[in-house]
XYZ file of C-alpha atoms in Angstrom:
664
model
C 133.200 164.415 148.089
C 130.722 167.215 147.502
C 127.779 166.664 145.190
C 128.104 168.064 141.666
C 124.532 168.539 140.511
C 123.082 165.037 140.922
C 126.398 163.284 140.255
C 129.564 163.007 142.298
C 133.041 162.700 140.915
C 133.310 159.373 142.739
C 130.204 158.130 140.948
C 131.673 159.148 137.586
C 134.948 157.454 138.480
C 133.012 154.248 139.234
C 131.252 154.506 135.877
C 134.549 155.057 134.094
C 135.944 151.990 135.842
C 132.909 149.949 134.767
C 133.418 151.124 131.179
C 137.036 149.949 131.321
C 136.102 146.469 132.624
C 137.944 144.068 130.285
C 135.498 141.201 130.910
C 132.385 143.049 129.659
C 131.207 144.417 126.362
C 130.426 148.068 127.003
C 128.447 150.787 125.244
C 129.253 154.277 126.532
C 127.026 157.298 125.922
C 129.269 160.162 126.963
C 128.796 163.899 127.146
C 131.515 166.208 125.861
C 134.384 166.539 128.296
C 133.388 163.486 130.337
C 136.688 161.642 129.884
C 136.062 159.451 126.819
C 139.724 159.240 125.793
C 140.666 158.558 129.422
C 138.237 155.618 129.470
C 139.537 154.275 126.160
C 143.133 154.333 127.357
C 142.209 152.739 130.685
C 140.324 149.976 128.890
C 143.251 149.203 126.578
C 145.622 149.084 129.574
C 143.297 146.820 131.550
C 142.966 144.518 128.544
C 146.755 144.307 128.378
C 146.998 143.710 132.123
C 144.459 140.888 131.848
C 146.851 139.055 129.532
C 145.496 140.067 126.111
C 148.187 140.200 123.465
C 148.575 143.750 122.044
C 148.014 142.571 118.453
C 144.592 141.149 119.403
C 143.194 144.588 120.305
C 141.700 146.747 117.539
C 140.935 150.359 118.435
C 139.161 152.305 115.693
C 139.215 156.092 115.974
C 137.592 158.754 113.827
C 140.635 160.654 112.553
C 144.376 160.137 112.211
C 144.900 162.946 114.720
C 142.705 161.174 117.284
C 144.544 157.883 116.699
C 147.897 159.616 117.083
C 146.830 161.375 120.286
C 145.471 158.207 121.843
C 148.580 156.189 120.952
C 150.808 158.948 122.294
C 148.946 159.165 125.615
C 148.898 155.390 125.948
C 152.631 155.015 125.334
C 153.354 157.927 127.690
C 151.375 156.197 130.469
C 153.034 152.832 129.902
C 156.447 154.489 129.664
C 155.928 156.159 133.046
C 154.947 152.818 134.595
C 158.106 151.162 133.293
C 160.322 153.422 135.457
C 157.922 154.344 138.262
C 158.624 153.687 141.915
C 157.007 150.424 143.056
C 154.818 152.033 145.711
C 153.597 154.710 143.317
C 152.899 152.093 140.634
C 150.916 150.024 143.129
C 148.759 153.064 143.873
C 148.160 153.657 140.144
C 147.160 150.049 139.558
C 144.828 150.011 142.550
C 143.151 153.196 141.279
C 142.788 151.576 137.863
C 141.548 148.098 138.830
C 140.145 148.668 142.306
C 142.271 145.987 143.968
C 145.778 145.985 145.384
C 148.240 144.489 142.892
C 150.517 141.591 143.710
C 154.154 141.269 142.621
C 153.216 139.498 139.382
C 150.805 142.283 138.453
C 153.435 144.948 139.160
C 155.939 143.138 136.952
C 153.353 142.758 134.196
C 152.579 146.488 134.363
C 156.259 147.381 134.032
C 156.606 145.144 130.977
C 153.561 146.542 129.145
C 155.567 149.298 127.479
C 158.077 146.824 126.072
C 155.292 144.450 124.957
C 153.484 147.282 123.192
C 156.456 148.680 121.266
C 157.709 145.197 120.340
C 154.355 144.176 118.863
C 154.747 143.625 115.086
C 153.085 146.589 113.406
C 152.472 148.238 116.776
C 149.198 148.517 118.637
C 146.202 148.600 116.271
C 145.076 152.132 117.112
C 143.989 153.461 113.743
C 141.181 154.909 111.670
C 138.717 152.494 110.151
C 140.036 153.448 106.710
C 143.572 152.476 107.737
C 142.278 149.151 109.073
C 140.373 148.465 105.853
C 143.447 149.333 103.794
C 145.460 146.756 105.732
C 142.634 144.220 105.436
C 142.411 144.590 101.658
C 146.182 144.512 101.392
C 146.145 141.193 103.247
C 143.328 139.658 101.170
C 143.457 141.441 97.775
C 142.450 138.455 95.634
C 139.523 137.586 97.893
C 138.377 141.234 97.811
C 138.807 141.536 94.052
C 141.226 144.472 94.241
C 144.660 144.837 92.623
C 147.351 143.509 95.005
C 149.400 146.645 94.311
C 146.534 149.140 94.743
C 147.246 152.675 95.884
C 145.068 155.139 97.778
C 143.526 157.826 95.618
C 144.483 161.288 96.852
C 142.214 164.282 96.459
C 144.116 165.793 93.542
C 144.152 162.572 91.512
C 140.482 161.993 92.315
C 139.671 165.428 90.912
C 141.657 164.644 87.776
C 139.849 161.318 87.279
C 136.472 162.991 87.797
C 137.404 165.584 85.178
C 138.464 162.819 82.800
C 135.197 160.955 83.338
C 133.270 164.167 82.743
C 135.229 164.895 79.562
C 134.490 161.397 78.267
C 130.768 162.022 78.733
C 130.976 165.403 77.007
C 132.960 163.892 74.127
C 130.379 161.148 73.627
C 127.578 163.712 73.698
C 129.414 165.756 71.062
C 129.741 162.717 68.811
C 126.018 162.018 69.172
C 125.118 165.586 68.294
C 127.306 165.480 65.175
C 125.490 162.312 64.132
C 122.158 164.093 64.614
C 121.087 161.926 67.520
C 120.588 162.558 71.211
C 120.834 159.667 73.647
C 119.605 159.431 77.226
C 122.878 160.742 78.645
C 122.883 163.764 76.306
C 119.277 164.557 77.201
C 120.068 164.149 80.914
C 123.096 166.415 80.561
C 120.974 169.086 78.918
C 118.356 168.866 81.670
C 120.875 169.008 84.510
C 122.906 171.808 82.907
C 119.805 173.994 82.873
C 119.590 173.516 86.648
C 123.194 173.774 87.857
C 124.762 175.968 85.174
C 128.161 175.662 83.568
C 130.169 176.053 86.762
C 128.063 173.761 88.917
C 129.016 170.513 87.220
C 132.263 169.919 89.073
C 130.538 170.360 92.427
C 127.670 168.114 91.292
C 130.020 165.399 90.068
C 131.988 165.580 93.308
C 128.748 165.163 95.248
C 127.738 162.189 93.084
C 131.089 160.468 93.627
C 130.955 161.155 97.363
C 127.517 159.555 97.661
C 128.005 156.865 95.036
C 127.428 153.985 97.459
C 123.979 155.264 98.349
C 123.160 156.099 94.723
C 124.322 152.699 93.508
C 122.287 150.914 96.186
C 119.196 152.939 95.326
C 119.537 152.173 91.615
C 120.112 148.475 92.316
C 117.175 148.210 94.738
C 114.891 149.916 92.204
C 115.990 147.609 89.388
C 117.718 150.372 87.466
C 117.256 154.041 86.688
C 113.826 153.294 85.211
C 112.785 151.948 88.592
C 113.931 155.166 90.277
C 111.813 157.133 87.801
C 108.788 154.960 88.569
C 109.257 155.347 92.332
C 109.603 159.123 92.261
C 106.695 159.489 89.822
C 104.537 157.340 92.094
C 105.390 159.376 95.181
C 104.574 162.642 93.390
C 101.517 161.200 91.618
C 102.869 161.910 88.150
C 101.337 159.616 85.537
C 103.685 157.696 83.206
C 104.504 159.801 80.160
C 103.452 163.065 81.797
C 105.887 165.888 81.066
C 105.690 169.585 81.636
C 104.849 170.162 77.960
C 102.137 167.507 77.918
C 100.581 168.898 81.085
C 100.515 172.381 79.568
C 98.968 171.077 76.347
C 96.274 169.208 78.308
C 95.575 172.265 80.452
C 95.287 174.469 77.351
C 92.707 172.129 75.858
C 90.716 172.245 79.096
C 90.779 176.061 79.265
C 87.324 177.766 79.159
C 88.258 179.678 75.995
C 84.742 180.884 75.140
C 84.160 182.217 78.662
C 87.538 183.951 78.659
C 86.748 185.568 75.287
C 83.479 186.893 76.682
C 85.195 188.129 79.841
C 87.969 189.961 78.002
C 86.015 193.073 76.848
C 84.239 193.314 80.195
C 87.561 193.411 82.042
C 89.121 195.707 79.462
C 86.484 198.311 80.290
C 87.552 198.469 83.929
C 90.392 200.323 85.634
C 94.151 199.597 85.554
C 93.939 196.273 87.453
C 91.132 194.927 85.271
C 92.883 196.027 82.090
C 96.065 194.251 83.167
C 94.107 191.026 83.739
C 92.337 191.464 80.391
C 95.645 191.979 78.548
C 97.130 188.820 80.064
C 94.023 186.838 79.063
C 94.220 188.233 75.514
C 97.855 187.209 75.176
C 96.923 183.698 76.297
C 94.023 183.475 73.827
C 96.052 184.719 70.873
C 99.128 182.474 71.244
C 99.692 178.707 71.172
C 100.049 177.230 74.628
C 103.646 176.667 75.663
C 105.791 177.205 78.758
C 106.524 180.884 78.081
C 102.895 181.756 77.333
C 101.640 179.944 80.417
C 104.277 181.587 82.627
C 102.937 184.972 81.521
C 99.296 183.915 81.867
C 99.713 182.621 85.410
C 100.938 186.040 86.594
C 97.336 187.195 86.399
C 96.392 184.710 89.117
C 99.552 184.044 91.137
C 102.021 186.162 93.072
C 105.735 186.049 92.349
C 106.245 183.478 95.115
C 103.579 181.219 93.581
C 100.831 181.868 96.132
C 97.335 182.691 94.782
C 96.413 186.362 94.550
C 93.315 187.730 96.221
C 90.581 187.702 93.610
C 89.498 191.176 94.460
C 91.008 193.712 94.184
C 94.204 192.045 92.850
C 92.633 190.346 89.797
C 89.271 192.053 89.402
C 88.129 195.300 90.976
C 85.006 195.644 93.061
C 83.348 197.885 90.464
C 83.682 195.374 87.606
C 82.730 192.526 89.920
C 79.500 194.258 90.954
C 78.697 195.059 87.336
C 79.435 191.494 86.137
C 79.101 189.072 89.099
C 79.648 185.966 86.965
C 83.261 187.005 86.228
C 84.347 186.307 89.779
C 83.238 182.674 89.515
C 85.104 182.269 86.208
C 88.325 183.798 87.547
C 88.087 181.756 90.743
C 87.769 178.504 88.760
C 90.609 179.527 86.461
C 92.838 180.423 89.394
C 92.187 177.017 91.027
C 92.979 175.319 87.695
C 96.264 177.248 87.362
C 97.260 176.414 90.955
C 96.626 172.715 90.318
C 98.547 172.880 87.041
C 101.539 174.540 88.728
C 101.660 171.781 91.339
C 101.623 169.154 88.590
C 104.293 171.055 86.640
C 106.559 171.195 89.679
C 106.068 167.486 90.271
C 106.834 166.705 86.623
C 109.968 168.863 86.743
C 111.167 167.041 89.870
C 110.579 163.666 88.205
C 112.383 164.758 85.036
C 115.332 166.322 86.853
C 115.649 163.334 89.232
C 115.645 160.937 86.293
C 118.249 163.065 84.496
C 120.431 163.205 87.600
C 120.412 159.425 88.037
C 121.107 158.817 84.330
C 124.048 161.216 84.499
C 125.220 159.751 87.822
C 125.139 156.202 86.448
C 127.133 157.262 83.373
C 129.677 159.196 85.437
C 130.177 156.478 88.054
C 130.604 153.791 85.396
C 133.424 155.773 83.792
C 134.930 156.832 87.123
C 135.064 153.217 88.332
C 136.643 152.095 85.060
C 139.335 154.774 85.338
C 140.107 153.752 88.924
C 140.469 150.140 87.852
C 142.693 151.226 84.992
C 145.037 153.046 87.378
C 144.694 150.448 90.189
C 143.600 152.996 92.778
C 141.000 152.969 95.540
C 139.536 155.969 97.322
C 138.484 156.068 100.965
C 134.908 155.067 100.224
C 136.202 152.079 98.233
C 138.174 150.914 101.252
C 134.979 150.698 103.307
C 132.771 149.222 100.583
C 135.319 146.634 99.409
C 135.981 145.589 103.009
C 132.252 145.339 103.719
C 131.713 143.169 100.647
C 134.755 141.049 101.483
C 133.465 140.313 104.985
C 129.783 139.903 104.111
C 129.212 139.032 100.479
C 132.277 137.383 98.972
C 132.631 133.604 98.691
C 135.800 133.887 100.764
C 134.077 135.728 103.640
C 134.100 132.677 105.910
C 137.801 132.112 105.281
C 138.701 135.752 105.894
C 136.650 135.875 109.089
C 138.271 132.636 110.253
C 141.727 134.131 109.771
C 140.696 137.350 111.520
C 138.885 135.411 114.255
C 142.240 134.039 115.267
C 143.704 137.530 115.425
C 141.155 139.784 117.143
C 139.724 139.508 120.636
C 138.594 143.040 121.444
C 137.204 145.831 119.247
C 136.998 149.402 120.530
C 135.169 152.113 118.535
C 135.838 155.755 119.361
C 133.474 158.595 118.296
C 130.891 155.951 117.401
C 128.251 158.565 116.608
C 130.225 159.504 113.484
C 130.508 155.949 112.195
C 128.600 155.539 108.919
C 126.195 152.648 108.218
C 128.701 151.041 105.844
C 131.456 151.334 108.429
C 129.164 149.710 110.995
C 128.655 146.809 108.578
C 132.409 146.217 108.606
C 132.492 146.312 112.417
C 129.444 144.047 112.643
C 131.104 141.461 110.416
C 134.288 141.549 112.508
C 132.412 141.163 115.787
C 129.814 138.688 114.537
C 132.050 135.645 114.814
C 133.393 136.099 118.302
C 130.110 137.405 119.724
C 128.384 134.215 118.599
C 130.356 132.217 121.182
C 131.737 129.908 118.486
C 134.991 131.589 117.513
C 138.261 129.899 116.679
C 139.330 130.350 120.313
C 137.079 130.284 123.329
C 137.868 133.133 125.730
C 136.451 136.474 126.822
C 136.052 138.664 123.744
C 134.391 142.069 123.800
C 133.018 144.967 121.805
C 133.333 148.510 123.156
C 131.920 151.730 121.695
C 131.812 155.286 122.964
C 130.011 158.242 121.443
C 127.635 161.156 121.837
C 124.824 161.829 119.342
C 124.991 165.558 120.073
C 128.528 165.674 118.681
C 127.735 163.865 115.448
C 129.069 165.544 112.315
C 125.917 164.566 110.470
C 126.457 163.229 106.918
C 130.262 163.510 107.203
C 131.574 160.424 105.369
C 127.974 159.195 105.452
C 127.629 159.378 109.240
C 124.144 158.765 110.601
C 123.657 159.516 114.325
C 120.508 157.364 114.414
C 122.743 154.369 113.712
C 124.399 154.845 117.118
C 121.252 153.804 119.000
C 120.452 151.085 116.454
C 123.882 149.511 116.825
C 123.632 149.694 120.608
C 120.491 147.554 120.496
C 122.052 145.212 117.927
C 125.175 144.488 119.946
C 123.229 144.262 123.214
C 121.127 141.474 121.713
C 124.195 139.721 120.297
C 126.237 139.876 123.498
C 123.409 138.851 125.810
C 122.360 136.145 123.345
C 125.867 134.704 123.555
C 125.583 134.598 127.348
C 128.241 137.265 127.885
C 128.287 140.410 129.982
C 126.740 143.562 128.485
C 127.173 146.859 130.310
C 125.715 150.160 129.003
C 127.338 153.147 130.736
C 126.344 156.827 130.759
C 129.059 159.410 131.434
C 127.150 162.606 132.159
C 129.590 164.637 134.283
C 131.410 167.176 132.109
C 134.827 168.324 133.264
C 135.073 170.895 130.468
C 132.213 173.414 130.512
C 130.452 175.505 133.114
C 126.905 175.052 134.375
C 125.514 177.895 132.219
C 126.871 176.423 128.971
C 125.668 172.911 129.762
C 122.236 174.162 130.859
C 121.889 176.004 127.559
C 122.538 172.750 125.674
C 119.971 170.925 127.804
C 117.390 173.631 127.114
C 117.924 173.329 123.363
C 116.977 169.642 123.520
C 114.366 169.937 126.266
C 111.312 169.676 123.990
C 110.151 166.376 122.536
C 110.630 167.632 118.965
C 114.293 168.522 119.398
C 114.964 165.444 121.526
C 113.499 163.231 118.795
C 115.877 164.819 116.324
C 118.728 163.811 118.623
C 117.778 160.210 119.395
C 114.989 157.787 118.619
C 113.975 157.447 122.282
C 113.177 161.179 122.475
C 115.009 161.420 125.792
C 116.394 164.910 126.463
C 120.114 164.896 127.335
C 121.300 165.741 130.817
C 124.618 167.395 131.639
C 126.206 167.758 135.070
C 129.054 170.259 135.485
C 132.237 169.468 137.381
C 133.122 173.185 137.285
C 130.030 173.958 139.294
C 131.484 177.030 141.005
C 133.047 178.571 137.883
C 131.302 181.501 136.228
C 129.744 181.194 132.782
C 127.444 183.082 130.452
C 125.469 182.196 127.335
C 124.279 185.215 125.380
C 122.089 184.728 122.309
C 122.150 187.454 119.671
C 119.559 187.910 116.918
C 120.070 185.299 114.206
C 120.077 187.844 111.402
C 121.242 191.377 110.774
C 118.396 193.543 109.417
C 118.936 194.815 105.901
C 119.564 198.512 105.614
C 118.905 200.832 102.702
C 120.474 199.810 99.405
C 123.906 201.339 99.024
C 124.176 203.672 96.048
C 126.935 202.498 93.708
C 128.736 204.468 90.980
C 127.182 204.003 87.559
C 130.373 202.399 86.255
C 131.007 200.098 89.227
C 132.012 196.560 88.174
C 129.591 193.691 88.772
C 131.744 192.259 91.574
C 132.083 195.614 93.361
C 131.968 194.840 97.128
C 129.442 196.668 99.240
C 130.847 198.176 102.382
C 127.728 197.294 104.393
C 127.099 193.677 103.471
C 125.405 191.480 106.125
C 128.777 189.819 106.792
C 130.437 193.190 107.312
C 127.703 194.406 109.659
C 127.836 191.257 111.790
C 131.641 191.396 111.889
C 131.465 195.036 112.912
C 129.101 194.182 115.747
C 131.348 191.419 117.068
C 134.457 193.592 116.803
C 132.686 196.443 118.605
C 131.691 194.120 121.442
C 135.236 192.785 121.878
C 136.703 196.290 121.712
C 134.209 197.427 124.369
C 135.259 194.574 126.664
C 138.902 195.563 126.361
C 138.253 199.293 126.758
C 136.100 198.879 129.885
C 138.284 196.175 131.491
C 135.436 193.666 131.440
C 136.015 191.151 134.231
C 136.932 187.574 133.343
C 135.377 186.004 136.440
C 136.897 182.575 135.936
C 140.390 184.088 136.162
C 139.651 187.016 138.473
C 141.214 189.597 136.140
C 140.243 191.927 133.285
C 139.631 190.257 129.952
C 142.443 190.308 127.380
C 142.387 189.846 123.620
C 144.016 186.412 123.943
C 141.033 185.224 125.996
C 138.630 185.610 123.050
C 138.148 182.837 120.494
C 135.812 183.454 117.549
C 134.386 180.264 116.058
C 132.892 180.271 112.562
C 130.875 177.646 110.715
C 132.879 178.053 107.497
C 136.087 179.745 106.471
C 134.412 182.102 104.017
C 134.343 185.859 103.423
C 133.062 186.462 106.955
C 136.452 185.437 108.359
C 138.145 188.199 106.366
C 135.499 190.688 107.445
C 135.892 189.926 111.160
C 139.703 190.208 110.990
C 139.398 193.505 109.123
C 136.883 194.837 111.664
C 139.061 193.859 114.642
C 142.180 195.429 113.157
C 140.242 198.595 112.373
C 139.498 198.945 116.098
C 143.026 198.148 117.179
C 142.115 194.771 118.701
C 145.109 192.379 118.576
C 144.111 189.387 116.429
C 146.138 186.320 115.462
C 144.319 185.837 112.153
C 142.899 182.681 110.624
C 144.045 179.259 111.749
C 144.051 177.960 108.185
C 144.013 179.399 104.696
C 144.112 178.213 101.091
C 147.275 179.804 99.728
C 146.044 180.040 96.148
C 142.903 181.902 97.294
C 144.934 184.833 98.640
C 144.831 187.844 96.330
C 148.589 188.470 96.466
C 149.333 184.888 95.442
C 146.677 185.023 92.725
C 148.311 188.197 91.367
C 151.723 186.540 91.225
C 150.287 183.478 89.487
C 148.518 185.667 86.932
C 151.723 187.634 86.314
C 153.623 184.376 85.795
C 150.944 183.091 83.421
C 151.205 186.301 81.393
C 154.992 186.033 81.330
C 154.681 182.524 79.902
C 152.104 183.592 77.326
C 152.325 187.345 76.542
C 149.531 186.995 73.955
C 147.064 186.270 76.754
C 145.354 189.664 76.955
C 142.778 188.517 79.507
C 145.456 187.499 82.022
C 147.270 190.786 81.406
C 144.034 192.666 82.077
C 143.618 190.689 85.301
C 147.090 191.702 86.477
C 146.582 195.359 85.538
C 143.172 195.466 87.206
C 144.614 194.108 90.443
C-alpha cells in the first residue's frame, strides 16, 4: 500500500479496528471524513458479536437525522449478513475482527439482524434528548416531573414566553397606576432603552435558551444582588455609584473658576477656539446632567470616544502661544473627562447587567410556572431534570442501580458538540460501571468520538473545551478501575483533497489559533487519502469596498433598497466568476471535463438577504441555479401579499392592511 502523506490506509484501518475493540474504553479524535460513522457501526456490531445484548448498548448521537442514518446503515449491514454467502460472510468477519470466524461466530453474525429488530424498543440509537425523555418517563416521580408530561414545541414555547412577558407588563402597568415603580419595572425601563420595542422577544428567547447558566450564576452569587456586587467589583464601580451620581461628583470637581477665566481668552481666537469657548460656556451656564455633559465632552473627545489632539483640535497654536497656561488647563480637563467617561461606561454596564438579571429572574419564574401549569418540558428541561435526577435527587442511587442493570456500553457521537450539562448526564450514567462495582461484573465501556474543529460552538450550550476535559476525566476513571483505556487519532481524511486540508492546517498552525481550538495548543494535522486529486483554495478579500453613496429620489421610502448594497456587490462578483467559468469551459480537473453549473455549490453562513441577491445575480447572467435549499414560506413576498389580502377581507376597516396590499 502506497504511503498517503505520513499515514497509510492500512494504518488507518488498524486504528479504526482499535477504536471498535469491544473490550476497551476508547476516545477517538477524528478529522472530518475519517470514517467516524463507520467506526461507530463497527463498534456496535463487535459489541453484539461479543455477546452483548442489544438493549444494553446506548448510542447517543447529535441529531435525529444522524441517529436515523446510523440505525439505517447498521440494519442494512446486519440484513446483508443474514442472507450472505458463508464464505463472503467469513471474509467480512475476518476484516472486522482480525481473526477467522468459526461456525458459532458465523451463526451468531447471521442472527444479529433478528436479535436487533426483536429487541423491545429497538436498539438505543438516539439523541441525548430522546434518551432523557425516556429516562424521565420511566422515573417521573423521582425526577419531580408530571408523569404525563409532554415536550414543548417551538410554537407553544413562543406562546408561553409571550404570556410570561405579558404578565410582567401587566404587573408593571398596575404598579404605575398605583404610583409606584418596583425593581422589575425599573429593570424593564432600563432594558427597553437598550433593546427597543422590537428587541424584547429576541431578548426573552435568549434568556430562556440560556436559563440554566443564568440560574446557576444567580444561585452561585446568592441572588441578583450578588451578581450586581460581582460585576461592580470587576469594573471597580463603588456601591451606590450611578451615572447621575458620577456626573454630579464630576461637576463639583470641575475647575469652574479656571474655565471662566479661560472662556474669554478662547472666545477671542479663531473658529476652533470659539467652538471650544462656546461649549465651555454652555457647561458653565447649565446644571450638570447627562445631556449637558454629553455636549461638553465633545470639546475634548472625538465621536468614537478617543481624545482629541489638544492642538489644533481644541486650542489653536496662536491662542496657545499667547496664553500658555490654557494648554495645561485643557489637558487636565480632557484627562478628567476621559476618566469620567470610563466610569460612566462601567456604571452603565453594572446598571444594565443588574436590570437584565432582574428581568431574567422575573421572566424565568413566570415561564417555569406556566410550564408546570401545562405539564410541559422543553429540550433544556429534559437535560437539566435528568442531570438532577442522576446527581442530586434522593432517589439517584436507586435510579442508577436500575440503570446499572440495563446499560453496559455507552457510545457518544459528535462529542465535541455535547454541552457541559449533557456531559453531566453521561458522567452519571458511566460513573457506576466505571467504578468496577456495578450491579454486574463484566466488561463495560465508554466510547466517544469527536473533532473540536467541527464544534458548533454554543449550539445547545456546546463547549468544545469540554471535549478535552472529559477525555482526561474518563481516562482517569477507566484506568483507575483497572480497565483498558485506548485513545485513538483518526487523521486520514477520505473526503477532501490535499489543498483543502493543508489550508485548514495553516489556519491553526500558530499557537494562538491552536489554543483557541484545544487546551493543549497542538495544531491539527490532516492527511489526505485523495492525494492525487486536484484541489484549490482561493481566498478573496473579506469585505467589499464601499462605493459612492447612491443618489435616491427625494420621495423614496425609508426601506427603499439600494441596487449596490454590499450584499449585491458580493453576489455580483460570485455570479460573474461562475459565469466566467462556464463561458470559458474552465476545466474540472478531478473529473477531467469542463465545469458545469451543477458542479458549483454556494455555501452561506445564514439564509438572509444575500441568498436572494446571489440567486438574482446568477439568473441575470443566465447561470442555471436550483435556488435555496430551504425557505420560510411566510417570509416570501407573494405569500405575505395573500395573507395581507385575506386579513383585509376579514376586516375591511383595516386601512393599514389595505395600504400594505395596494403598495405591494
